[in-house]
Amino acid sequence: KGRTAVVVRAAHGERHVPFSLAASVARALSSRAGALGVTAESARELVALDPGLAATYSTTPSSADGGESVRRRALALLDLLSAVAEESALALLIDDLHWCDAASQQLLDIVIGRATALPLMLVMTARGTLSSQLSHPAEQRIPLLPLDQGALVEAIHSVGTWPDDGAAAAFISALANASGGIPLGVVERLTWAIDKGIIAEQDGVFRARDWAHASSEIAVASPLDHRLLACGDVERRVLLLLSVAGTSLSGAIIADAVEPSQTTVVFDALLSLETKGLSAREETEWSPSHDLVLERMLALSTPDEQ
């Protein structure tokens, strides 16, 4: 609708880096219309929060430290948030909040507590229960619980067209049972089954040579692990690098770290991982497509490999 939407994602590898998430929020907001409308003092604090913003605000960073630096940076981020929101109603979306570093949590608590009169919608997602994180009197918490059997079967029906017979219905029921109410579990098992040739999708229609065999196979333990272990050598090395880093990396950095003499091979591996849904690209940077991919890749590798 012509309004401004800003998406920021906390990174696993930056969860112990002070102010890393707050700096990402500032960086994302600084490129939006209205961002130059902050005060000179706020600009100095923003550059202290993220030195890369010196190119935007052409100023030197503030020298405040300790608790005073948190207060000043919070007010500066609030000033930036206000400047952008006053230019256009703003939706700020923060994903993977469970990886938020402690310093950013303290800073964002101050900002959110004071951002009461802005045309702002703030949406945050997190795994687990975060009762103490970034609370607000006007908040609405929406727990995403596992789906029941009926809802999961309905979700499976929605992803494509299934044959109208008892054997296919039994497969859908087996898939729902094995997925434990988790939609991502459905996706992983379906993808694994397609990769293994157990089922196939043609023009949006699912087919199988033997639905009874497919029903027995779909209950495989840890389909994501099977998919990761089935990746090629370069693909696994790329994905392990991204998982160890725990944050997005450019294709050039990945190529230099994995196989500097075979850049094309590394980029082909990145594209293959993206096609498989195991990596995600945002502009020129890559990361694991989901926390679970990162966690399972680390669990399946040795300390020496890491």
Short mmCIF file of N, CA and C in Angstrom, two decimals, residues 108-274:
data_model
loop_
_atom_site.label_atom_id
_atom_site.label_comp_id
_atom_site.label_asym_id
_atom_site.label_seq_id
_atom_site.Cartn_x
_atom_site.Cartn_y
_atom_site.Cartn_z
N LEU A 108 16.73 -1.94 22.79
CA LEU A 108 15.42 -2.00 22.11
C LEU A 108 14.27 -1.91 23.10
N ASP A 109 14.48 -2.41 24.34
CA ASP A 109 13.46 -2.25 25.38
C ASP A 109 13.14 -0.77 25.60
N ILE A 110 14.19 0.05 25.64
CA ILE A 110 14.00 1.49 25.84
C ILE A 110 13.26 2.10 24.66
N VAL A 111 13.70 1.75 23.45
CA VAL A 111 13.10 2.31 22.23
C VAL A 111 11.63 1.95 22.14
N ILE A 112 11.32 0.66 22.32
CA ILE A 112 9.94 0.19 22.18
C ILE A 112 9.05 0.81 23.25
N GLY A 113 9.59 0.95 24.45
CA GLY A 113 8.82 1.53 25.53
C GLY A 113 8.43 2.98 25.29
N ARG A 114 9.24 3.68 24.49
CA ARG A 114 8.97 5.10 24.25
C ARG A 114 8.28 5.36 22.91
N ALA A 115 8.26 4.37 22.05
CA ALA A 115 7.67 4.56 20.71
C ALA A 115 6.16 4.33 20.77
N THR A 116 5.47 5.16 21.52
CA THR A 116 4.04 4.93 21.75
C THR A 116 3.13 5.75 20.83
N ALA A 117 3.66 6.80 20.23
CA ALA A 117 2.79 7.70 19.46
C ALA A 117 3.14 7.70 17.97
N LEU A 118 3.89 6.71 17.52
CA LEU A 118 4.31 6.68 16.12
C LEU A 118 3.37 5.82 15.28
N PRO A 119 3.25 6.12 13.98
CA PRO A 119 2.51 5.23 13.07
C PRO A 119 3.37 4.00 12.76
N LEU A 120 3.47 3.12 13.75
CA LEU A 120 4.43 2.02 13.71
C LEU A 120 3.75 0.71 14.07
N MET A 121 4.00 -0.33 13.27
CA MET A 121 3.63 -1.69 13.65
C MET A 121 4.92 -2.48 13.79
N LEU A 122 5.14 -3.05 14.96
CA LEU A 122 6.33 -3.84 15.24
C LEU A 122 5.93 -5.29 15.39
N VAL A 123 6.53 -6.16 14.57
CA VAL A 123 6.23 -7.59 14.62
C VAL A 123 7.54 -8.33 14.88
N MET A 124 7.54 -9.14 15.94
CA MET A 124 8.75 -9.90 16.28
C MET A 124 8.41 -11.37 16.39
N THR A 125 9.29 -12.22 15.90
CA THR A 125 9.09 -13.67 16.00
C THR A 125 10.25 -14.28 16.76
N ALA A 126 9.93 -15.32 17.53
CA ALA A 126 10.96 -16.00 18.32
C ALA A 126 10.53 -17.42 18.58
N ARG A 127 11.51 -18.30 18.73
CA ARG A 127 11.22 -19.66 19.17
C ARG A 127 11.25 -19.70 20.69
N GLY A 128 10.40 -20.53 21.27
CA GLY A 128 10.37 -20.66 22.71
C GLY A 128 9.52 -19.58 23.35
N THR A 129 9.57 -19.51 24.67
CA THR A 129 8.80 -18.52 25.43
C THR A 129 9.73 -17.42 25.90
N LEU A 130 9.48 -16.20 25.45
CA LEU A 130 10.34 -15.07 25.80
C LEU A 130 9.51 -14.08 26.61
N SER A 131 9.14 -14.46 27.82
CA SER A 131 8.22 -13.64 28.61
C SER A 131 8.83 -12.31 29.02
N SER A 132 10.16 -12.24 29.10
CA SER A 132 10.78 -11.01 29.59
C SER A 132 11.34 -10.14 28.48
N GLN A 133 11.32 -10.63 27.24
CA GLN A 133 11.98 -9.90 26.17
C GLN A 133 11.05 -8.92 25.47
N LEU A 134 11.47 -7.68 25.44
CA LEU A 134 10.85 -6.65 24.63
C LEU A 134 9.33 -6.62 24.79
N SER A 135 8.90 -6.53 26.03
CA SER A 135 7.45 -6.48 26.28
C SER A 135 6.93 -5.06 26.17
N HIS A 136 5.63 -4.92 25.95
CA HIS A 136 5.01 -3.60 25.75
C HIS A 136 3.55 -3.69 26.19
N PRO A 137 3.03 -2.65 26.83
CA PRO A 137 1.63 -2.71 27.30
C PRO A 137 0.62 -3.00 26.20
N ALA A 138 0.91 -2.58 24.97
CA ALA A 138 -0.05 -2.75 23.87
C ALA A 138 0.23 -3.99 23.02
N GLU A 139 1.11 -4.85 23.49
CA GLU A 139 1.50 -5.99 22.66
C GLU A 139 0.39 -7.03 22.57
N GLN A 140 0.43 -7.77 21.50
CA GLN A 140 -0.45 -8.93 21.32
C GLN A 140 0.44 -10.12 21.02
N ARG A 141 0.42 -11.13 21.88
CA ARG A 141 1.25 -12.31 21.69
C ARG A 141 0.44 -13.41 21.01
N ILE A 142 1.01 -14.00 19.98
CA ILE A 142 0.32 -15.04 19.22
C ILE A 142 1.18 -16.29 19.24
N PRO A 143 0.88 -17.24 20.13
CA PRO A 143 1.66 -18.49 20.14
C PRO A 143 1.29 -19.36 18.94
N LEU A 144 2.29 -19.82 18.23
CA LEU A 144 2.07 -20.69 17.07
C LEU A 144 2.28 -22.13 17.54
N LEU A 145 1.20 -22.78 17.97
CA LEU A 145 1.27 -24.13 18.50
C LEU A 145 1.25 -25.15 17.37
N PRO A 146 1.73 -26.36 17.62
CA PRO A 146 1.63 -27.41 16.59
C PRO A 146 0.18 -27.59 16.14
N LEU A 147 -0.01 -27.89 14.86
CA LEU A 147 -1.35 -28.10 14.33
C LEU A 147 -1.89 -29.46 14.77
N ASP A 148 -3.21 -29.54 14.90
CA ASP A 148 -3.79 -30.85 15.18
C ASP A 148 -3.84 -31.65 13.87
N GLN A 149 -4.23 -32.90 13.99
CA GLN A 149 -4.20 -33.81 12.83
C GLN A 149 -5.05 -33.28 11.68
N GLY A 150 -6.26 -32.80 11.98
CA GLY A 150 -7.14 -32.31 10.92
C GLY A 150 -6.57 -31.11 10.20
N ALA A 151 -6.00 -30.17 10.97
CA ALA A 151 -5.44 -28.97 10.36
C ALA A 151 -4.21 -29.31 9.53
N LEU A 152 -3.41 -30.28 10.00
CA LEU A 152 -2.22 -30.66 9.25
C LEU A 152 -2.59 -31.35 7.94
N VAL A 153 -3.60 -32.21 7.99
CA VAL A 153 -4.07 -32.85 6.75
C VAL A 153 -4.57 -31.80 5.77
N GLU A 154 -5.29 -30.81 6.29
CA GLU A 154 -5.78 -29.72 5.43
C GLU A 154 -4.61 -28.95 4.81
N ALA A 155 -3.57 -28.72 5.61
CA ALA A 155 -2.39 -28.02 5.10
C ALA A 155 -1.72 -28.83 3.99
N ILE A 156 -1.62 -30.15 4.19
CA ILE A 156 -1.00 -31.01 3.17
C ILE A 156 -1.82 -30.96 1.88
N HIS A 157 -3.14 -31.00 2.00
CA HIS A 157 -4.00 -30.91 0.80
C HIS A 157 -3.78 -29.59 0.06
N SER A 158 -3.40 -28.54 0.79
CA SER A 158 -3.30 -27.22 0.17
C SER A 158 -2.05 -27.04 -0.68
N VAL A 159 -1.06 -27.94 -0.54
CA VAL A 159 0.20 -27.72 -1.26
C VAL A 159 0.16 -28.26 -2.68
N GLY A 160 -0.88 -28.98 -3.04
CA GLY A 160 -0.96 -29.49 -4.40
C GLY A 160 -2.22 -30.32 -4.56
N THR A 161 -2.32 -31.00 -5.69
CA THR A 161 -3.47 -31.86 -5.97
C THR A 161 -3.09 -33.31 -5.72
N TRP A 162 -3.91 -34.01 -4.96
CA TRP A 162 -3.64 -35.39 -4.60
C TRP A 162 -4.68 -36.31 -5.26
N PRO A 163 -4.28 -37.53 -5.62
CA PRO A 163 -5.26 -38.48 -6.19
C PRO A 163 -6.40 -38.74 -5.21
N ASP A 164 -7.59 -38.90 -5.74
CA ASP A 164 -8.76 -39.11 -4.91
C ASP A 164 -8.96 -40.61 -4.70
N ASP A 165 -8.06 -41.22 -3.91
CA ASP A 165 -8.22 -42.64 -3.61
C ASP A 165 -7.68 -42.92 -2.22
N GLY A 166 -8.00 -44.09 -1.70
CA GLY A 166 -7.66 -44.44 -0.34
C GLY A 166 -6.17 -44.54 -0.09
N ALA A 167 -5.40 -45.00 -1.08
CA ALA A 167 -3.96 -45.17 -0.90
C ALA A 167 -3.27 -43.82 -0.70
N ALA A 168 -3.66 -42.82 -1.51
CA ALA A 168 -3.09 -41.48 -1.36
C ALA A 168 -3.53 -40.86 -0.04
N ALA A 169 -4.78 -41.10 0.36
CA ALA A 169 -5.27 -40.59 1.64
C ALA A 169 -4.49 -41.19 2.81
N ALA A 170 -4.14 -42.47 2.70
CA ALA A 170 -3.34 -43.11 3.74
C ALA A 170 -1.96 -42.50 3.82
N PHE A 171 -1.38 -42.14 2.66
CA PHE A 171 -0.06 -41.47 2.64
C PHE A 171 -0.15 -40.12 3.34
N ILE A 172 -1.19 -39.36 3.03
CA ILE A 172 -1.36 -38.04 3.65
C ILE A 172 -1.49 -38.17 5.17
N SER A 173 -2.23 -39.17 5.61
CA SER A 173 -2.39 -39.40 7.04
C SER A 173 -1.05 -39.79 7.68
N ALA A 174 -0.29 -40.64 7.00
CA ALA A 174 1.02 -41.04 7.52
C ALA A 174 1.97 -39.86 7.58
N LEU A 175 1.92 -39.00 6.57
CA LEU A 175 2.76 -37.80 6.55
C LEU A 175 2.41 -36.87 7.70
N ALA A 176 1.11 -36.68 7.95
CA ALA A 176 0.67 -35.82 9.04
C ALA A 176 1.12 -36.39 10.39
N ASN A 177 0.97 -37.70 10.57
CA ASN A 177 1.38 -38.34 11.82
C ASN A 177 2.88 -38.18 12.07
N ALA A 178 3.67 -38.35 11.02
CA ALA A 178 5.13 -38.30 11.17
C ALA A 178 5.65 -36.88 11.40
N SER A 179 4.86 -35.88 11.01
CA SER A 179 5.34 -34.49 11.08
C SER A 179 5.11 -33.84 12.43
N GLY A 180 4.39 -34.49 13.31
CA GLY A 180 4.23 -33.99 14.67
C GLY A 180 3.56 -32.63 14.79
N GLY A 181 2.71 -32.30 13.83
CA GLY A 181 2.00 -31.03 13.91
C GLY A 181 2.79 -29.83 13.44
N ILE A 182 4.01 -30.04 12.93
CA ILE A 182 4.89 -28.93 12.53
C ILE A 182 4.88 -28.79 11.01
N PRO A 183 4.41 -27.65 10.48
CA PRO A 183 4.38 -27.48 9.02
C PRO A 183 5.75 -27.67 8.36
N LEU A 184 6.83 -27.19 9.02
CA LEU A 184 8.16 -27.37 8.44
C LEU A 184 8.50 -28.85 8.31
N GLY A 185 7.98 -29.66 9.24
CA GLY A 185 8.19 -31.10 9.15
C GLY A 185 7.54 -31.69 7.91
N VAL A 186 6.37 -31.17 7.55
CA VAL A 186 5.70 -31.61 6.32
C VAL A 186 6.55 -31.26 5.11
N VAL A 187 7.04 -30.03 5.08
CA VAL A 187 7.86 -29.58 3.95
C VAL A 187 9.11 -30.44 3.80
N GLU A 188 9.80 -30.68 4.93
CA GLU A 188 11.04 -31.47 4.88
C GLU A 188 10.77 -32.89 4.40
N ARG A 189 9.69 -33.52 4.90
CA ARG A 189 9.41 -34.90 4.51
C ARG A 189 8.97 -34.99 3.05
N LEU A 190 8.15 -34.05 2.61
CA LEU A 190 7.75 -34.05 1.20
C LEU A 190 8.96 -33.84 0.29
N THR A 191 9.82 -32.89 0.68
CA THR A 191 11.01 -32.62 -0.14
C THR A 191 11.91 -33.84 -0.18
N TRP A 192 12.10 -34.48 0.98
CA TRP A 192 12.92 -35.69 1.02
C TRP A 192 12.33 -36.78 0.13
N ALA A 193 11.03 -36.97 0.19
CA ALA A 193 10.38 -38.01 -0.60
C ALA A 193 10.52 -37.74 -2.09
N ILE A 194 10.42 -36.47 -2.47
CA ILE A 194 10.60 -36.11 -3.89
C ILE A 194 12.04 -36.32 -4.31
N ASP A 195 13.00 -35.88 -3.46
CA ASP A 195 14.42 -36.08 -3.77
C ASP A 195 14.76 -37.55 -3.95
N LYS A 196 14.12 -38.42 -3.15
CA LYS A 196 14.40 -39.85 -3.22
C LYS A 196 13.63 -40.54 -4.34
N GLY A 197 12.73 -39.81 -5.00
CA GLY A 197 11.95 -40.40 -6.08
C GLY A 197 10.80 -41.26 -5.59
N ILE A 198 10.47 -41.16 -4.30
CA ILE A 198 9.36 -41.95 -3.74
C ILE A 198 8.03 -41.42 -4.24
N ILE A 199 7.92 -40.10 -4.32
CA ILE A 199 6.77 -39.46 -4.95
C ILE A 199 7.29 -38.45 -5.94
N ALA A 200 6.43 -37.97 -6.80
CA ALA A 200 6.81 -36.96 -7.79
C ALA A 200 5.68 -35.95 -7.92
N GLU A 201 6.04 -34.75 -8.29
CA GLU A 201 5.05 -33.71 -8.52
C GLU A 201 5.13 -33.28 -9.97
N GLN A 202 4.05 -33.41 -10.69
CA GLN A 202 3.99 -33.04 -12.10
C GLN A 202 2.80 -32.12 -12.31
N ASP A 203 3.10 -30.89 -12.73
CA ASP A 203 2.05 -29.89 -12.96
C ASP A 203 1.15 -29.71 -11.74
N GLY A 204 1.77 -29.75 -10.57
CA GLY A 204 1.02 -29.52 -9.33
C GLY A 204 0.28 -30.73 -8.81
N VAL A 205 0.43 -31.89 -9.47
CA VAL A 205 -0.25 -33.11 -9.04
C VAL A 205 0.78 -34.08 -8.48
N PHE A 206 0.53 -34.59 -7.27
CA PHE A 206 1.43 -35.56 -6.65
C PHE A 206 1.08 -36.97 -7.13
N ARG A 207 2.12 -37.74 -7.45
CA ARG A 207 1.93 -39.11 -7.92
C ARG A 207 2.97 -40.01 -7.25
N ALA A 208 2.67 -41.29 -7.19
CA ALA A 208 3.61 -42.27 -6.67
C ALA A 208 3.39 -43.60 -7.38
N ARG A 209 4.48 -44.35 -7.62
CA ARG A 209 4.33 -45.68 -8.22
C ARG A 209 3.61 -46.61 -7.25
N ASP A 210 3.91 -46.45 -5.95
CA ASP A 210 3.34 -47.34 -4.94
C ASP A 210 3.06 -46.51 -3.68
N TRP A 211 1.80 -46.10 -3.49
CA TRP A 211 1.46 -45.26 -2.35
C TRP A 211 1.67 -45.98 -1.02
N ALA A 212 1.47 -47.30 -0.99
CA ALA A 212 1.68 -48.05 0.24
C ALA A 212 3.15 -48.00 0.65
N HIS A 213 4.04 -48.17 -0.33
CA HIS A 213 5.48 -48.06 -0.06
C HIS A 213 5.83 -46.65 0.39
N ALA A 214 5.25 -45.65 -0.27
CA ALA A 214 5.52 -44.26 0.10
C ALA A 214 5.06 -43.97 1.53
N SER A 215 3.93 -44.55 1.93
CA SER A 215 3.41 -44.35 3.29
C SER A 215 4.35 -44.92 4.34
N SER A 216 4.95 -46.07 4.04
CA SER A 216 5.87 -46.68 4.99
C SER A 216 7.19 -45.92 5.06
N GLU A 217 7.63 -45.36 3.93
CA GLU A 217 8.91 -44.66 3.87
C GLU A 217 8.85 -43.26 4.49
N ILE A 218 7.68 -42.63 4.45
CA ILE A 218 7.58 -41.22 4.85
C ILE A 218 7.82 -41.03 6.34
N ALA A 219 7.76 -42.12 7.12
CA ALA A 219 7.99 -42.02 8.56
C ALA A 219 9.48 -42.03 8.91
N VAL A 220 10.36 -41.87 7.91
CA VAL A 220 11.80 -41.90 8.15
C VAL A 220 12.18 -40.90 9.24
N ALA A 221 13.13 -41.29 10.07
CA ALA A 221 13.61 -40.39 11.12
C ALA A 221 14.50 -39.30 10.51
N SER A 222 14.35 -38.10 11.00
CA SER A 222 15.22 -36.96 10.64
C SER A 222 15.40 -36.79 9.14
N PRO A 223 14.33 -36.47 8.41
CA PRO A 223 14.48 -36.28 6.96
C PRO A 223 15.46 -35.16 6.60
N LEU A 224 15.53 -34.11 7.44
CA LEU A 224 16.47 -33.03 7.17
C LEU A 224 17.91 -33.55 7.21
N ASP A 225 18.21 -34.42 8.19
CA ASP A 225 19.56 -35.00 8.26
C ASP A 225 19.88 -35.77 6.99
N HIS A 226 18.92 -36.55 6.51
CA HIS A 226 19.13 -37.31 5.26
C HIS A 226 19.42 -36.36 4.10
N ARG A 227 18.70 -35.27 4.04
CA ARG A 227 18.90 -34.32 2.94
C ARG A 227 20.27 -33.66 3.03
N LEU A 228 20.70 -33.32 4.24
CA LEU A 228 22.01 -32.69 4.41
C LEU A 228 23.13 -33.66 4.06
N LEU A 229 23.00 -34.91 4.51
CA LEU A 229 24.03 -35.91 4.24
C LEU A 229 24.10 -36.28 2.77
N ALA A 230 23.00 -36.05 2.04
CA ALA A 230 22.98 -36.37 0.61
C ALA A 230 23.60 -35.28 -0.25
N CYS A 231 23.93 -34.14 0.35
CA CYS A 231 24.54 -33.05 -0.41
C CYS A 231 25.95 -33.44 -0.87
N GLY A 232 26.39 -32.82 -1.96
CA GLY A 232 27.74 -33.04 -2.45
C GLY A 232 28.78 -32.44 -1.52
N ASP A 233 30.04 -32.80 -1.74
CA ASP A 233 31.13 -32.36 -0.86
C ASP A 233 31.22 -30.84 -0.76
N VAL A 234 31.22 -30.15 -1.90
CA VAL A 234 31.33 -28.69 -1.87
C VAL A 234 30.09 -28.07 -1.24
N GLU A 235 28.92 -28.62 -1.53
CA GLU A 235 27.68 -28.12 -0.91
C GLU A 235 27.76 -28.21 0.61
N ARG A 236 28.22 -29.36 1.12
CA ARG A 236 28.32 -29.52 2.57
C ARG A 236 29.32 -28.56 3.17
N ARG A 237 30.44 -28.34 2.50
CA ARG A 237 31.45 -27.42 3.02
C ARG A 237 30.92 -25.98 3.03
N VAL A 238 30.18 -25.62 2.00
CA VAL A 238 29.58 -24.28 1.95
C VAL A 238 28.57 -24.11 3.09
N LEU A 239 27.71 -25.11 3.25
CA LEU A 239 26.67 -25.03 4.27
C LEU A 239 27.27 -25.05 5.67
N LEU A 240 28.34 -25.82 5.86
CA LEU A 240 29.01 -25.84 7.17
C LEU A 240 29.64 -24.48 7.46
N LEU A 241 30.25 -23.88 6.46
CA LEU A 241 30.83 -22.53 6.64
C LEU A 241 29.76 -21.54 7.08
N LEU A 242 28.61 -21.55 6.40
CA LEU A 242 27.52 -20.63 6.74
C LEU A 242 27.00 -20.92 8.15
N SER A 243 26.96 -22.20 8.52
CA SER A 243 26.45 -22.58 9.84
C SER A 243 27.42 -22.17 10.95
N VAL A 244 28.70 -22.36 10.73
CA VAL A 244 29.69 -21.96 11.72
C VAL A 244 29.70 -20.44 11.87
N ALA A 245 29.59 -19.74 10.74
CA ALA A 245 29.58 -18.27 10.80
C ALA A 245 28.35 -17.78 11.56
N GLY A 246 27.21 -18.43 11.31
CA GLY A 246 25.99 -18.04 12.01
C GLY A 246 25.45 -16.71 11.58
N THR A 247 25.94 -16.19 10.49
CA THR A 247 25.44 -14.92 9.95
C THR A 247 25.61 -14.95 8.44
N SER A 248 25.01 -14.01 7.74
CA SER A 248 25.08 -14.03 6.28
C SER A 248 26.47 -13.65 5.80
N LEU A 249 26.90 -14.26 4.70
CA LEU A 249 28.21 -13.99 4.11
C LEU A 249 28.04 -13.75 2.61
N SER A 250 28.92 -12.94 2.06
CA SER A 250 28.87 -12.70 0.62
C SER A 250 29.40 -13.91 -0.13
N GLY A 251 28.96 -14.04 -1.39
CA GLY A 251 29.44 -15.14 -2.21
C GLY A 251 30.94 -15.13 -2.37
N ALA A 252 31.55 -13.93 -2.45
CA ALA A 252 33.00 -13.83 -2.62
C ALA A 252 33.74 -14.38 -1.40
N ILE A 253 33.26 -14.04 -0.20
CA ILE A 253 33.89 -14.53 1.03
C ILE A 253 33.76 -16.05 1.10
N ILE A 254 32.57 -16.57 0.75
CA ILE A 254 32.35 -18.02 0.79
C ILE A 254 33.29 -18.73 -0.17
N ALA A 255 33.43 -18.20 -1.38
CA ALA A 255 34.30 -18.83 -2.37
C ALA A 255 35.75 -18.82 -1.91
N ASP A 256 36.21 -17.71 -1.35
CA ASP A 256 37.59 -17.62 -0.87
C ASP A 256 37.86 -18.61 0.25
N ALA A 257 36.86 -18.83 1.10
CA ALA A 257 37.05 -19.71 2.25
C ALA A 257 36.94 -21.19 1.88
N VAL A 258 36.10 -21.51 0.91
CA VAL A 258 35.82 -22.91 0.60
C VAL A 258 36.75 -23.45 -0.48
N GLU A 259 36.85 -22.74 -1.59
CA GLU A 259 37.64 -23.22 -2.73
C GLU A 259 38.03 -22.03 -3.59
N PRO A 260 39.05 -21.25 -3.19
CA PRO A 260 39.37 -20.01 -3.92
C PRO A 260 39.76 -20.22 -5.37
N SER A 261 40.22 -21.42 -5.71
CA SER A 261 40.64 -21.67 -7.09
C SER A 261 39.48 -22.14 -7.97
N GLN A 262 38.31 -22.38 -7.36
CA GLN A 262 37.16 -22.88 -8.13
C GLN A 262 35.91 -22.09 -7.77
N THR A 263 35.95 -20.80 -8.02
CA THR A 263 34.84 -19.91 -7.67
C THR A 263 33.53 -20.36 -8.31
N THR A 264 33.59 -20.76 -9.55
CA THR A 264 32.37 -21.18 -10.26
C THR A 264 31.74 -22.40 -9.59
N VAL A 265 32.57 -23.33 -9.15
CA VAL A 265 32.06 -24.53 -8.48
C VAL A 265 31.34 -24.16 -7.19
N VAL A 266 31.92 -23.21 -6.44
CA VAL A 266 31.31 -22.79 -5.17
C VAL A 266 29.98 -22.09 -5.43
N PHE A 267 29.94 -21.21 -6.43
CA PHE A 267 28.67 -20.52 -6.73
C PHE A 267 27.62 -21.50 -7.24
N ASP A 268 28.04 -22.50 -8.00
CA ASP A 268 27.09 -23.54 -8.42
C ASP A 268 26.53 -24.27 -7.21
N ALA A 269 27.38 -24.52 -6.20
CA ALA A 269 26.92 -25.18 -4.98
C ALA A 269 25.93 -24.31 -4.23
N LEU A 270 26.18 -23.02 -4.18
CA LEU A 270 25.26 -22.09 -3.53
C LEU A 270 23.90 -22.10 -4.21
N LEU A 271 23.90 -22.07 -5.54
CA LEU A 271 22.65 -22.09 -6.28
C LEU A 271 21.91 -23.41 -6.08
N SER A 272 22.65 -24.52 -6.02
CA SER A 272 22.04 -25.82 -5.79
C SER A 272 21.41 -25.89 -4.40
N LEU A 273 22.11 -25.36 -3.39
CA LEU A 273 21.57 -25.34 -2.03
C LEU A 273 20.32 -24.46 -1.95
N GLU A 274 20.31 -23.38 -2.73
CA GLU A 274 19.12 -22.52 -2.76
C GLU A 274 17.95 -23.27 -3.39
#
